[in-house]
PDB file of C-alpha atoms and ligand atoms in Angstrom:
ATOM      1  CA  UNK A  25      -8.850  17.509 -12.455  1.00  0.00           C
ATOM      2  CA  UNK A  26      -8.529  18.609  -8.886  1.00  0.00           C
ATOM      3  CA  UNK A  27     -12.339  18.905  -8.605  1.00  0.00           C
ATOM      4  CA  UNK A  28     -12.337  15.163  -9.118  1.00  0.00           C
ATOM      5  CA  UNK A  29     -10.116  14.668  -6.070  1.00  0.00           C
ATOM      6  CA  UNK A  30     -12.412  16.920  -4.017  1.00  0.00           C
ATOM      7  CA  UNK A  31     -15.503  15.012  -5.117  1.00  0.00           C
ATOM      8  CA  UNK A  32     -13.888  11.730  -4.119  1.00  0.00           C
ATOM      9  CA  UNK A  33     -12.793  13.205  -0.786  1.00  0.00           C
ATOM     10  CA  UNK A  34     -16.408  14.173  -0.045  1.00  0.00           C
ATOM     11  CA  UNK A  35     -17.601  10.642  -0.840  1.00  0.00           C
ATOM     12  CA  UNK A  36     -14.916   8.992   1.274  1.00  0.00           C
ATOM     13  CA  UNK A  37     -15.606  11.293   4.216  1.00  0.00           C
ATOM     14  CA  UNK A  38     -19.054   9.700   4.450  1.00  0.00           C
ATOM     15  CA  UNK A  39     -17.806   6.162   4.017  1.00  0.00           C
ATOM     16  CA  UNK A  40     -14.773   5.953   6.261  1.00  0.00           C
ATOM     17  CA  UNK A  41     -14.294   6.416   9.994  1.00  0.00           C
ATOM     18  CA  UNK A  42     -12.800   9.752  11.038  1.00  0.00           C
ATOM     19  CA  UNK A  43      -9.465   8.092  11.783  1.00  0.00           C
ATOM     20  CA  UNK A  44      -9.336   6.282   8.438  1.00  0.00           C
ATOM     21  CA  UNK A  45     -10.321   9.471   6.630  1.00  0.00           C
ATOM     22  CA  UNK A  46      -7.475  11.385   8.257  1.00  0.00           C
ATOM     23  CA  UNK A  47      -5.120   8.515   7.286  1.00  0.00           C
ATOM     24  CA  UNK A  48      -6.490   8.621   3.728  1.00  0.00           C
ATOM     25  CA  UNK A  49      -5.770  12.347   3.336  1.00  0.00           C
ATOM     26  CA  UNK A  50      -2.333  11.754   4.833  1.00  0.00           C
ATOM     27  CA  UNK A  51      -1.607   9.117   2.198  1.00  0.00           C
ATOM     28  CA  UNK A  52      -2.972  11.378  -0.572  1.00  0.00           C
ATOM     29  CA  UNK A  53      -0.726  14.295   0.365  1.00  0.00           C
ATOM     30  CA  UNK A  54       2.323  12.184   1.158  1.00  0.00           C
ATOM     31  CA  UNK A  55       1.944  10.446  -2.211  1.00  0.00           C
ATOM     32  CA  UNK A  56       1.720  13.884  -3.854  1.00  0.00           C
ATOM     33  CA  UNK A  57       4.915  15.019  -2.108  1.00  0.00           C
ATOM     34  CA  UNK A  58       6.752  11.867  -3.180  1.00  0.00           C
ATOM     35  CA  UNK A  59       5.470  12.338  -6.738  1.00  0.00           C
ATOM     36  CA  UNK A  60       7.124  15.776  -6.721  1.00  0.00           C
ATOM     37  CA  UNK A  61      10.360  14.246  -5.513  1.00  0.00           C
ATOM     38  CA  UNK A  62      10.365  11.430  -8.087  1.00  0.00           C
ATOM     39  CA  UNK A  63       8.829  13.507 -10.891  1.00  0.00           C
ATOM     40  CA  UNK A  64       5.763  11.425 -11.709  1.00  0.00           C
ATOM     41  CA  UNK A  65       2.191  12.670 -12.125  1.00  0.00           C
ATOM     42  CA  UNK A  66       1.077  14.407  -8.923  1.00  0.00           C
ATOM     43  CA  UNK A  67      -2.530  13.831  -9.910  1.00  0.00           C
ATOM     44  CA  UNK A  68      -2.098  10.060 -10.363  1.00  0.00           C
ATOM     45  CA  UNK A  69      -0.267   9.750  -7.051  1.00  0.00           C
ATOM     46  CA  UNK A  70      -2.912  11.835  -5.262  1.00  0.00           C
ATOM     47  CA  UNK A  71      -5.734   9.796  -6.784  1.00  0.00           C
ATOM     48  CA  UNK A  72      -4.148   6.444  -5.891  1.00  0.00           C
ATOM     49  CA  UNK A  73      -3.319   7.639  -2.367  1.00  0.00           C
ATOM     50  CA  UNK A  74      -6.812   8.993  -1.853  1.00  0.00           C
ATOM     51  CA  UNK A  75      -8.507   5.773  -2.969  1.00  0.00           C
ATOM     52  CA  UNK A  76      -6.072   3.201  -1.572  1.00  0.00           C
ATOM     53  CA  UNK A  77      -8.286   2.312   1.419  1.00  0.00           C
ATOM     54  CA  UNK A  78     -11.685   2.997  -0.186  1.00  0.00           C
ATOM     55  CA  UNK A  79     -12.779  -0.596   0.594  1.00  0.00           C
ATOM     56  CA  UNK A  80     -11.374  -0.699   4.095  1.00  0.00           C
ATOM     57  CA  UNK A  81     -14.674  -0.110   5.901  1.00  0.00           C
ATOM     58  CA  UNK A  82     -15.823  -3.737   5.660  1.00  0.00           C
ATOM     59  CA  UNK A  83     -15.412  -6.717   7.961  1.00  0.00           C
ATOM     60  CA  UNK A  84     -13.276  -9.644   6.770  1.00  0.00           C
ATOM     61  CA  UNK A  85     -16.411 -11.695   5.995  1.00  0.00           C
ATOM     62  CA  UNK A  86     -17.974  -8.824   4.120  1.00  0.00           C
ATOM     63  CA  UNK A  87     -14.778  -8.337   2.064  1.00  0.00           C
ATOM     64  CA  UNK A  88     -14.761 -12.003   1.071  1.00  0.00           C
ATOM     65  CA  UNK A  89     -18.455 -11.888   0.182  1.00  0.00           C
ATOM     66  CA  UNK A  90     -18.053  -8.745  -1.926  1.00  0.00           C
ATOM     67  CA  UNK A  91     -15.008 -10.116  -3.742  1.00  0.00           C
ATOM     68  CA  UNK A  92     -16.784 -13.349  -4.612  1.00  0.00           C
ATOM     69  CA  UNK A  93     -19.787 -11.346  -5.816  1.00  0.00           C
ATOM     70  CA  UNK A  94     -17.571  -9.437  -8.254  1.00  0.00           C
ATOM     71  CA  UNK A  95     -15.624 -12.541  -9.359  1.00  0.00           C
ATOM     72  CA  UNK A  96     -12.427 -11.315  -7.714  1.00  0.00           C
ATOM     73  CA  UNK A  97     -10.191 -14.286  -6.988  1.00  0.00           C
ATOM     74  CA  UNK A  98      -9.740 -14.998  -3.284  1.00  0.00           C
ATOM     75  CA  UNK A  99      -6.627 -16.997  -2.398  1.00  0.00           C
ATOM     76  CA  UNK A 100      -6.379 -19.328   0.602  1.00  0.00           C
ATOM     77  CA  UNK A 101      -4.209 -16.818   2.461  1.00  0.00           C
ATOM     78  CA  UNK A 102      -6.794 -14.122   1.741  1.00  0.00           C
ATOM     79  CA  UNK A 103      -9.608 -16.383   2.941  1.00  0.00           C
ATOM     80  CA  UNK A 104      -7.834 -16.712   6.275  1.00  0.00           C
ATOM     81  CA  UNK A 105      -6.761 -13.033   6.343  1.00  0.00           C
ATOM     82  CA  UNK A 106      -9.725 -11.213   4.860  1.00  0.00           C
ATOM     83  CA  UNK A 107      -8.296  -7.731   5.527  1.00  0.00           C
ATOM     84  CA  UNK A 108      -5.835  -8.294   2.654  1.00  0.00           C
ATOM     85  CA  UNK A 109      -8.782  -8.146   0.270  1.00  0.00           C
ATOM     86  CA  UNK A 110      -9.461  -4.440   0.890  1.00  0.00           C
ATOM     87  CA  UNK A 111      -6.656  -3.771  -1.609  1.00  0.00           C
ATOM     88  CA  UNK A 112      -8.132  -5.963  -4.367  1.00  0.00           C
ATOM     89  CA  UNK A 113     -11.679  -4.806  -3.722  1.00  0.00           C
ATOM     90  CA  UNK A 114     -10.455  -1.204  -3.472  1.00  0.00           C
ATOM     91  CA  UNK A 115      -8.840  -1.510  -6.909  1.00  0.00           C
ATOM     92  CA  UNK A 116     -12.130  -2.855  -8.269  1.00  0.00           C
ATOM     93  CA  UNK A 117     -14.160  -0.058  -6.662  1.00  0.00           C
ATOM     94  CA  UNK A 118     -11.694   2.595  -7.865  1.00  0.00           C
ATOM     95  CA  UNK A 119     -12.716   1.560 -11.354  1.00  0.00           C
ATOM     96  CA  UNK A 120     -16.385   0.716 -10.891  1.00  0.00           C
ATOM     97  CA  UNK A 121     -17.465   3.279  -8.267  1.00  0.00           C
ATOM     98  CA  UNK A 122     -14.998   6.136  -8.662  1.00  0.00           C
ATOM     99  CA  UNK A 123     -14.454   6.034 -12.413  1.00  0.00           C
ATOM    100  CA  UNK A 124     -10.672   5.558 -12.404  1.00  0.00           C
ATOM    101  CA  UNK A 125      -9.469   4.351 -15.784  1.00  0.00           C
ATOM    102  CA  UNK A 126      -5.694   4.595 -15.376  1.00  0.00           C
ATOM    103  CA  UNK A 127      -4.446   1.028 -14.864  1.00  0.00           C
ATOM    104  CA  UNK A 128      -1.281   2.242 -13.114  1.00  0.00           C
ATOM    105  CA  UNK A 129      -3.383   3.982 -10.479  1.00  0.00           C
ATOM    106  CA  UNK A 130      -5.508   0.872 -10.077  1.00  0.00           C
ATOM    107  CA  UNK A 131      -2.428  -1.300  -9.716  1.00  0.00           C
ATOM    108  CA  UNK A 132      -0.985   1.002  -7.039  1.00  0.00           C
ATOM    109  CA  UNK A 133      -4.190   0.508  -5.040  1.00  0.00           C
ATOM    110  CA  UNK A 134      -4.113  -3.237  -5.696  1.00  0.00           C
ATOM    111  CA  UNK A 135      -0.608  -3.711  -4.273  1.00  0.00           C
ATOM    112  CA  UNK A 136      -0.560  -1.097  -1.514  1.00  0.00           C
ATOM    113  CA  UNK A 137      -0.829  -3.647   1.303  1.00  0.00           C
ATOM    114  CA  UNK A 138       1.424  -6.481   0.167  1.00  0.00           C
ATOM    115  CA  UNK A 139       3.814  -4.737  -2.190  1.00  0.00           C
ATOM    116  CA  UNK A 140       5.273  -6.850  -5.000  1.00  0.00           C
ATOM    117  CA  UNK A 141       8.663  -7.296  -6.684  1.00  0.00           C
ATOM    118  CA  UNK A 142       9.734  -4.517  -9.038  1.00  0.00           C
ATOM    119  CA  UNK A 143       7.037  -2.007  -8.235  1.00  0.00           C
ATOM    120  CA  UNK A 144       6.529   0.988 -10.527  1.00  0.00           C
ATOM    121  CA  UNK A 145       7.420   4.368  -9.009  1.00  0.00           C
ATOM    122  CA  UNK A 146       3.721   5.045  -8.461  1.00  0.00           C
ATOM    123  CA  UNK A 147       3.168   1.670  -6.766  1.00  0.00           C
ATOM    124  CA  UNK A 148       6.198   2.147  -4.533  1.00  0.00           C
ATOM    125  CA  UNK A 149       5.080   5.674  -3.638  1.00  0.00           C
ATOM    126  CA  UNK A 150       1.610   4.615  -2.481  1.00  0.00           C
ATOM    127  CA  UNK A 151       3.027   1.589  -0.639  1.00  0.00           C
ATOM    128  CA  UNK A 152       5.485   3.884   1.154  1.00  0.00           C
ATOM    129  CA  UNK A 153       3.065   6.767   1.780  1.00  0.00           C
ATOM    130  CA  UNK A 154       0.669   4.319   3.443  1.00  0.00           C
ATOM    131  CA  UNK A 155       3.379   3.527   5.971  1.00  0.00           C
ATOM    132  CA  UNK A 156       4.870   6.966   6.589  1.00  0.00           C
ATOM    133  CA  UNK A 157       1.962   9.437   6.369  1.00  0.00           C
ATOM    134  CA  UNK A 158       1.890  11.914   9.270  1.00  0.00           C
ATOM    135  CA  UNK A 159      -0.950  10.350  11.313  1.00  0.00           C
ATOM    136  CA  UNK A 160       0.761   6.930  11.533  1.00  0.00           C
ATOM    137  CA  UNK A 161       1.611   5.848  15.052  1.00  0.00           C
ATOM    138  CA  UNK A 162       5.363   6.325  15.521  1.00  0.00           C
ATOM    139  CA  UNK A 163       6.934   2.867  15.202  1.00  0.00           C
ATOM    140  CA  UNK A 164      10.588   1.987  15.506  1.00  0.00           C
ATOM    141  CA  UNK A 165      12.747   3.816  12.948  1.00  0.00           C
ATOM    142  CA  UNK A 166       9.723   5.477  11.317  1.00  0.00           C
ATOM    143  CA  UNK A 167      11.551   8.808  11.277  1.00  0.00           C
ATOM    144  CA  UNK A 168      14.459   7.224   9.400  1.00  0.00           C
ATOM    145  CA  UNK A 169      12.117   5.596   6.878  1.00  0.00           C
ATOM    146  CA  UNK A 170      10.258   8.896   6.401  1.00  0.00           C
ATOM    147  CA  UNK A 171      13.447  10.657   5.519  1.00  0.00           C
ATOM    148  CA  UNK A 172      14.756   7.739   3.432  1.00  0.00           C
ATOM    149  CA  UNK A 173      11.551   7.826   1.351  1.00  0.00           C
ATOM    150  CA  UNK A 174      12.697  11.169  -0.057  1.00  0.00           C
ATOM    151  CA  UNK A 175      16.265   9.964  -0.654  1.00  0.00           C
ATOM    152  CA  UNK A 176      16.012   6.398  -2.010  1.00  0.00           C
ATOM    153  CA  UNK A 177      12.527   4.984  -2.558  1.00  0.00           C
ATOM    154  CA  UNK A 178      13.649   1.358  -3.109  1.00  0.00           C
ATOM    155  CA  UNK A 179      15.556   1.454   0.158  1.00  0.00           C
ATOM    156  CA  UNK A 180      12.525   2.876   1.980  1.00  0.00           C
ATOM    157  CA  UNK A 181      10.394   0.051   0.544  1.00  0.00           C
ATOM    158  CA  UNK A 182      12.978  -2.470   1.725  1.00  0.00           C
ATOM    159  CA  UNK A 183      13.013  -1.010   5.244  1.00  0.00           C
ATOM    160  CA  UNK A 184       9.212  -1.023   5.427  1.00  0.00           C
ATOM    161  CA  UNK A 185       9.057  -4.677   4.335  1.00  0.00           C
ATOM    162  CA  UNK A 186      11.842  -5.544   6.744  1.00  0.00           C
ATOM    163  CA  UNK A 187       9.935  -3.823   9.579  1.00  0.00           C
ATOM    164  CA  UNK A 188       6.716  -5.539   8.626  1.00  0.00           C
ATOM    165  CA  UNK A 189       8.041  -9.090   8.778  1.00  0.00           C
ATOM    166  CA  UNK A 190       8.738 -11.217  11.782  1.00  0.00           C
ATOM    167  CA  UNK A 191      11.639 -13.622  11.512  1.00  0.00           C
ATOM    168  CA  UNK A 192      12.553 -17.048  12.775  1.00  0.00           C
ATOM    169  CA  UNK A 193      16.210 -17.380  11.959  1.00  0.00           C
ATOM    170  CA  UNK A 194      16.595 -16.013   8.444  1.00  0.00           C
ATOM    171  CA  UNK A 195      13.106 -16.792   7.366  1.00  0.00           C
ATOM    172  CA  UNK A 196      10.147 -14.454   7.644  1.00  0.00           C
ATOM    173  CA  UNK A 197       7.373 -16.410   9.336  1.00  0.00           C
ATOM    174  CA  UNK A 198       4.552 -13.965  10.016  1.00  0.00           C
ATOM    175  CA  UNK A 199       3.980 -10.250   9.804  1.00  0.00           C
ATOM    176  CA  UNK A 200       4.705  -8.268  12.947  1.00  0.00           C
ATOM    177  CA  UNK A 201       1.105  -8.631  14.072  1.00  0.00           C
ATOM    178  CA  UNK A 202       1.411 -12.406  13.960  1.00  0.00           C
ATOM    179  CA  UNK A 203      -0.607 -12.729  10.784  1.00  0.00           C
ATOM    180  CA  UNK A 204       0.166 -15.020   7.884  1.00  0.00           C
ATOM    181  CA  UNK A 205       2.250 -13.366   5.136  1.00  0.00           C
ATOM    182  CA  UNK A 206       0.895 -13.016   1.629  1.00  0.00           C
ATOM    183  CA  UNK A 207       3.175 -14.457  -1.044  1.00  0.00           C
ATOM    184  CA  UNK A 208       3.500 -11.085  -2.802  1.00  0.00           C
ATOM    185  CA  UNK A 209       5.047  -9.679   0.371  1.00  0.00           C
ATOM    186  CA  UNK A 210       7.611 -12.472   0.594  1.00  0.00           C
ATOM    187  CA  UNK A 211       8.532 -11.999  -3.062  1.00  0.00           C
ATOM    188  CA  UNK A 212       8.666  -8.228  -2.629  1.00  0.00           C
ATOM    189  CA  UNK A 213      10.902  -8.591   0.410  1.00  0.00           C
ATOM    190  CA  UNK A 214      13.338 -10.863  -1.451  1.00  0.00           C
ATOM    191  CA  UNK A 215      13.425  -8.490  -4.403  1.00  0.00           C
ATOM    192  CA  UNK A 216      14.028  -5.310  -2.378  1.00  0.00           C
ATOM    193  CA  UNK A 217      16.480  -7.065  -0.055  1.00  0.00           C
ATOM    194  CA  UNK A 218      18.586  -7.948  -3.076  1.00  0.00           C
ATOM    195  CA  UNK A 219      18.619  -4.294  -4.173  1.00  0.00           C
ATOM    196  CA  UNK A 220      19.551  -3.302  -0.636  1.00  0.00           C
ATOM    197  CA  UNK A 221      22.331  -5.882  -0.372  1.00  0.00           C
ATOM    198  CA  UNK A 222      23.764  -4.824  -3.720  1.00  0.00           C
ATOM    199  CA  UNK A 223      23.888  -1.211  -2.548  1.00  0.00           C
ATOM    200  CA  UNK A 224      25.092  -1.543   0.999  1.00  0.00           C
ATOM    201  CA  UNK A 225      26.777  -4.905   1.593  1.00  0.00           C
ATOM    202  CA  UNK A 226      28.835  -5.272  -1.504  1.00  0.00           C
ATOM    203  CA  UNK A 227      31.528  -7.813  -0.726  1.00  0.00           C
ATOM    204  CA  UNK A 228      35.042  -6.556  -1.484  1.00  0.00           C
TER     205      UNK A 228
HETATM  206 FE1   FE B  19      -4.804  -0.381   3.260  1.00  0.00          FE
HETATM  207 FE1   FE B  20      -3.885   2.627   4.377  1.00  0.00          FE
END
């Protein structure tokens, strides 16, 4: 089983930039550590973490072209923000190029960028590991999120989404890089905010 991870590592080393490869290993091992904490399959978490960015080495135009070629639906937001498609295309390649059959692993790759409401433990782990792995540039409260990830995964997901969005009044308007927000992210934020509010701001 672990030979399979090594074989995929060797393939990705040739495909990705050095920096992305280091990030990829960081997400693999962080996902494995979180799988230990939350008692899910370490292999599945490692595999999903390892492959999450397997389609990241393409330009926005190339991502759109490749998705259309494989009949992967491209939404209007994705047309304008092609980078989002590396998650969908990555899920497709996990299956077609890397032989992954486990749909939960594929789904964790599919939603690693946007998140979605009610993620499975595996989905939430890969989403979180992508944000907290050791080679990530230290952003505001990253240390707190890193430690929270091992205490309360839903709360860590909420804090990541909250960090990722840029607000105008109460409403999230763009992500923190000024890019349009995918609908899954908005829905995920609302879902995890509700969990957060129920836990921490319970009105007396
Ligand atoms: Fe990614
Ligand atoms: Fe990533």
